[in-house]
Coordinates of C-alpha atoms and ligand atoms in Angstrom, one line a residue:
M1 CA 34.0 129.5 -3.2
I2 CA 36.7 129.2 -0.3
D3 CA 39.3 127.1 -0.9
A4 CA 42.0 126.7 2.0
R5 CA 45.0 124.4 1.9
G6 CA 47.4 124.4 4.9
L7 CA 46.7 127.9 6.4
T8 CA 49.3 128.8 8.7
V9 CA 49.3 132.1 10.5
S10 CA 51.4 133.5 13.4
Y11 CA 51.8 136.9 14.7
N12 CA 55.1 138.2 15.4
G13 CA 55.9 139.6 18.5
A14 CA 58.8 141.7 19.9
R15 CA 60.2 139.0 21.3
D16 CA 58.8 136.1 19.6
N17 CA 55.9 134.7 17.2
T18 CA 52.8 133.2 18.5
P19 CA 51.5 130.5 16.4
A20 CA 47.8 131.2 16.4
L21 CA 46.1 129.2 13.9
G22 CA 47.0 126.1 11.5
P23 CA 48.1 124.0 9.4
V24 CA 44.4 124.2 8.0
T25 CA 42.7 122.9 5.2
F26 CA 39.4 122.9 4.1
S27 CA 37.0 124.0 1.0
V28 CA 33.4 125.6 1.6
A29 CA 31.3 125.7 -1.8
R30 CA 29.2 128.3 -2.9
G31 CA 25.8 129.0 -0.9
E32 CA 27.0 126.0 1.5
F33 CA 27.2 127.3 5.1
V34 CA 30.0 125.9 7.5
S35 CA 30.2 126.2 11.0
F36 CA 34.0 126.1 12.8
I37 CA 33.3 125.1 16.9
G38 CA 36.7 125.1 18.9
P39 CA 38.1 126.3 21.9
S40 CA 38.4 129.8 23.1
G41 CA 42.2 131.4 22.2
C42 CA 42.2 128.7 19.4
G43 CA 42.6 131.0 16.3
K44 CA 39.0 131.4 14.9
T45 CA 38.9 135.1 15.0
T46 CA 42.3 134.8 13.1
L47 CA 40.9 132.2 10.7
A48 CA 38.0 134.6 9.9
R49 CA 40.2 137.9 9.8
T50 CA 42.5 135.8 7.2
V51 CA 39.6 134.7 4.9
A52 CA 38.3 138.2 5.0
G53 CA 41.5 139.6 4.1
I54 CA 42.8 141.4 6.6
I55 CA 45.3 139.1 7.8
T56 CA 47.4 138.8 4.6
E57 CA 50.7 137.0 5.8
F58 CA 50.1 133.5 6.1
D59 CA 51.3 130.0 5.1
G60 CA 50.1 127.7 2.6
T61 CA 47.1 129.1 0.4
L62 CA 44.0 130.6 0.3
A63 CA 41.4 130.6 -2.7
I64 CA 38.4 133.4 -2.6
G65 CA 36.0 132.1 -5.2
D66 CA 34.4 132.1 -8.4
A67 CA 32.4 135.5 -8.0
G68 CA 36.4 136.4 -8.8
P69 CA 37.7 140.0 -7.2
S70 CA 34.2 141.4 -7.2
A71 CA 33.1 139.4 -4.7
V72 CA 31.0 141.0 -2.3
V73 CA 32.6 140.1 1.2
S74 CA 30.9 141.3 4.2
T75 CA 32.2 140.4 7.7
V76 CA 30.8 140.5 11.4
F77 CA 33.6 140.2 14.3
Q78 CA 32.9 139.6 17.6
D79 CA 34.2 143.3 18.6
Y80 CA 31.5 144.7 16.0
G81 CA 33.8 146.5 14.0
V82 CA 31.3 149.8 13.5
F83 CA 32.6 153.1 13.1
P84 CA 32.6 155.0 16.1
W85 CA 32.5 158.0 14.4
K86 CA 29.3 157.2 12.2
T87 CA 25.8 156.6 13.6
A88 CA 24.1 153.5 13.6
L89 CA 22.3 154.9 10.3
Q90 CA 25.4 156.0 8.9
N91 CA 27.2 152.6 9.4
L92 CA 25.3 150.8 7.4
E93 CA 24.7 153.9 4.9
F94 CA 28.5 154.1 4.2
P95 CA 29.3 150.2 3.0
L96 CA 25.8 150.9 0.9
R97 CA 26.7 154.1 -1.0
E98 CA 30.3 152.7 -2.0
R99 CA 28.7 150.1 -3.8
G100 CA 26.9 152.4 -6.2
H101 CA 23.5 152.8 -4.0
S102 CA 21.9 156.8 -4.2
K103 CA 22.1 158.5 -1.2
E104 CA 17.7 157.8 -1.0
E105 CA 18.8 154.3 -2.1
A106 CA 21.2 153.8 0.7
R107 CA 19.3 155.0 3.6
A108 CA 15.9 153.4 2.8
I109 CA 17.9 150.1 2.6
A110 CA 19.6 150.8 5.7
H111 CA 16.2 151.7 7.6
E112 CA 15.3 148.8 6.4
W113 CA 17.6 146.4 7.6
L114 CA 17.5 148.3 11.2
T115 CA 13.8 147.8 11.2
K116 CA 14.5 143.7 11.0
L117 CA 17.2 144.0 14.0
R118 CA 14.7 145.8 15.4
I119 CA 16.9 149.1 16.3
D120 CA 15.4 151.6 13.9
N121 CA 14.4 153.6 16.9
F122 CA 18.5 154.1 17.5
A123 CA 19.0 154.9 14.0
D124 CA 20.6 158.5 14.9
F125 CA 23.0 156.9 18.0
Y126 CA 26.8 156.1 17.9
P127 CA 28.1 153.5 19.0
H128 CA 29.0 154.7 22.4
Q129 CA 25.7 155.2 22.9
L130 CA 24.7 151.9 22.4
S131 CA 24.3 148.4 24.3
G132 CA 26.9 145.7 23.2
G133 CA 23.8 144.0 21.4
M134 CA 23.0 146.7 19.4
K135 CA 26.4 147.3 18.3
Q136 CA 26.1 143.6 17.4
R137 CA 23.2 144.3 15.8
V138 CA 24.3 147.5 13.6
S139 CA 26.9 145.1 12.4
I140 CA 25.0 141.7 11.1
A141 CA 22.3 144.6 9.7
R142 CA 25.6 146.4 7.9
A143 CA 26.9 142.9 6.5
L144 CA 23.6 141.9 5.6
S145 CA 22.4 145.2 3.7
V146 CA 24.4 144.7 0.8
Q147 CA 23.6 141.1 -0.1
P148 CA 27.2 139.6 -0.3
D149 CA 28.6 136.8 -2.1
I150 CA 30.4 135.6 1.2
L151 CA 29.3 136.2 4.8
I152 CA 31.9 135.4 7.7
L153 CA 30.8 136.0 10.9
D154 CA 32.8 135.7 14.3
E155 CA 30.0 134.7 17.0
P156 CA 27.6 137.3 16.0
F157 CA 24.7 136.2 18.5
A158 CA 27.0 136.5 21.4
S159 CA 25.8 139.4 23.1
I160 CA 22.2 139.0 21.9
D161 CA 19.0 137.6 24.1
A162 CA 17.8 134.3 23.5
Q163 CA 14.6 135.5 21.9
L164 CA 16.1 138.0 19.3
R165 CA 19.0 135.3 18.5
E166 CA 16.3 132.6 17.5
D167 CA 14.4 135.4 15.0
L168 CA 18.4 136.1 13.8
Q169 CA 19.1 132.3 13.4
D170 CA 15.6 131.8 11.1
E171 CA 16.2 135.3 9.3
L172 CA 19.8 133.7 8.3
M173 CA 17.9 130.2 7.2
A174 CA 15.7 132.3 5.4
L175 CA 18.5 134.1 3.8
Q176 CA 20.5 131.0 3.0
Q177 CA 17.9 130.2 0.7
E178 CA 16.6 132.9 -1.0
T179 CA 19.9 134.4 -1.9
A180 CA 23.7 131.9 -3.4
M181 CA 25.4 133.4 -0.1
T182 CA 27.8 131.5 1.3
T183 CA 28.4 131.7 4.9
I184 CA 31.3 131.0 7.8
L185 CA 30.1 130.8 11.3
F186 CA 32.3 131.2 14.2
T187 CA 30.2 130.0 17.1
H188 CA 30.4 128.0 20.4
S189 CA 27.0 126.7 20.0
Y190 CA 26.1 123.2 19.0
D191 CA 22.8 124.1 18.6
E192 CA 22.8 127.1 16.5
A193 CA 25.7 125.2 14.4
V194 CA 23.5 122.1 13.7
L195 CA 20.6 124.3 13.2
L196 CA 22.1 126.6 10.7
S197 CA 25.0 124.2 8.4
D198 CA 25.5 121.9 5.8
Q199 CA 29.3 120.9 7.5
V200 CA 30.3 121.8 11.1
I201 CA 34.6 121.8 11.4
V202 CA 36.0 121.0 15.0
L203 CA 39.4 122.9 15.5
T204 CA 41.5 121.9 18.5
A205 CA 43.4 124.4 20.8
R206 CA 45.8 126.6 19.5
P207 CA 46.7 126.9 17.1
A208 CA 43.6 125.7 15.6
T209 CA 43.8 122.8 13.5
V210 CA 40.5 120.5 12.0
I211 CA 39.8 117.2 14.4
D212 CA 36.9 116.9 12.6
T213 CA 34.1 117.8 9.9
I214 CA 30.8 116.5 10.2
E215 CA 27.7 116.7 7.9
I216 CA 24.7 117.9 9.3
P217 CA 22.3 116.0 7.3
Y218 CA 19.0 117.6 7.0
P219 CA 18.0 119.0 3.3
R220 CA 17.7 122.8 2.8
P221 CA 15.5 124.9 2.7
R222 CA 15.3 124.5 6.3
T223 CA 12.8 126.5 9.0
N224 CA 13.1 126.7 12.4
A225 CA 11.0 123.4 13.0
L226 CA 13.8 121.9 12.9
R227 CA 14.5 123.4 16.4
T228 CA 11.8 120.6 17.5
D229 CA 12.2 118.0 15.3
A230 CA 12.3 114.8 17.1
T231 CA 16.0 114.0 15.7
F232 CA 17.4 117.4 16.5
G233 CA 18.7 116.5 20.1
S234 CA 20.4 113.1 18.9
V235 CA 22.3 115.5 15.7
V236 CA 23.7 118.0 18.4
N237 CA 24.5 115.1 20.5
S238 CA 26.8 113.5 18.0
L239 CA 28.4 117.0 17.4
R240 CA 29.2 117.2 21.2
T241 CA 30.6 113.9 21.9
A242 CA 32.8 114.8 18.4
I243 CA 33.9 118.1 20.1
R244 CA 34.7 116.4 23.4
G245 CA 36.4 113.6 21.6
G246 CA 38.7 115.4 20.3
N247 CA 39.1 118.4 22.9
D248 CA 40.5 116.5 26.5
G249 CA 37.3 116.7 29.0
P250 CA 35.0 119.7 29.6
R251 CA 35.8 123.1 28.9
Ligands
ATP1 N1 46.8 140.8 17.0 C1 47.6 140.2 17.5 N2 48.7 140.1 18.1 C2 48.7 139.0 18.6 N3 48.2 138.0 18.8 C3 47.2 137.7 19.1 C4 46.5 138.7 17.8 N4 45.4 138.5 17.8 C5 45.4 137.2 18.5 N5 46.6 136.8 19.2 C6 46.8 135.4 19.7 O1 46.2 134.6 18.8 C7 45.6 133.4 19.5 C8 44.5 133.6 18.6 O2 43.8 134.4 19.1 P1 41.8 134.3 18.2 O3 41.4 135.6 19.0 O4 42.0 134.0 16.3 O5 41.3 132.8 19.4 P2 40.3 132.7 18.9 O6 39.8 131.6 18.7 O7 38.5 133.5 18.3 O8 39.1 132.6 20.8 P3 38.1 133.4 20.9 O9 37.2 132.2 21.3 O10 38.2 133.8 22.5 O11 37.5 134.5 20.2 C9 45.6 133.8 20.7 O12 46.7 132.9 21.2 C10 45.7 135.4 20.8 O13 46.4 135.5 21.9
MG2 MG1 37.5 134.7 18.5

């Protein structure tokens, strides 16, 4: 579904170029859930923006898969990416309307997702009236409401409390089961990566390259019972060891 070969990105400054990413090579099969873990500033958001088609100048090749040009790609960015001039509800309605839903349908689906994310009470609030975690939830609700073929999540749970984070992780697990959604997640959380992923790709410091790719051995369907599985801690630890081995010392 996603095939990147030697993907390399630099930001062109007035005085010099900043190598931000790569070369990275990886592929993600349809329906697969792949997480990327790497130190702050290594190029994760750059990679997310490149796969999402926002950054179009890069070296190497990037093929976005077999769902063809009609593939629906949804993104949740670290800085939320919500429209400041639209209410929470309007933020969700907009892409739904663009995809051909009637006004009434779009409104109903939008409310359904705002309810799932527990922010329906804030449907008529503008982003500047919402907390960071609420804006993040608007962004997540908007991304999921269109039932994307590819979902790109850039540290989506960073400003959400632990309890809701677990609920959203569970929701994501369930959605992954129900749909053929291909998901890439950028995260700093080892637990989250193990819980949700089929593969975890470990990145170096900037410009990020791939140190290691770790298969997560748990079959699907998964449930939140995995959190308390006797083997869970040791899988998380092996991931931790791989990351620590590749990057010198604690960060
Ligand atoms: N628009 C930009 N113009 C110039 N340089 C940029 C731009 N965006 C990012 N960079 C640089 O590219 C490098 C990678 O940044 P990026 O945001 O991709 O890292 P990240 O891994 O997402 O970091 P974090 O974990 O802190 O979110 C950094 O050195 C950053 O300064
Ligand atoms: Mg980032």
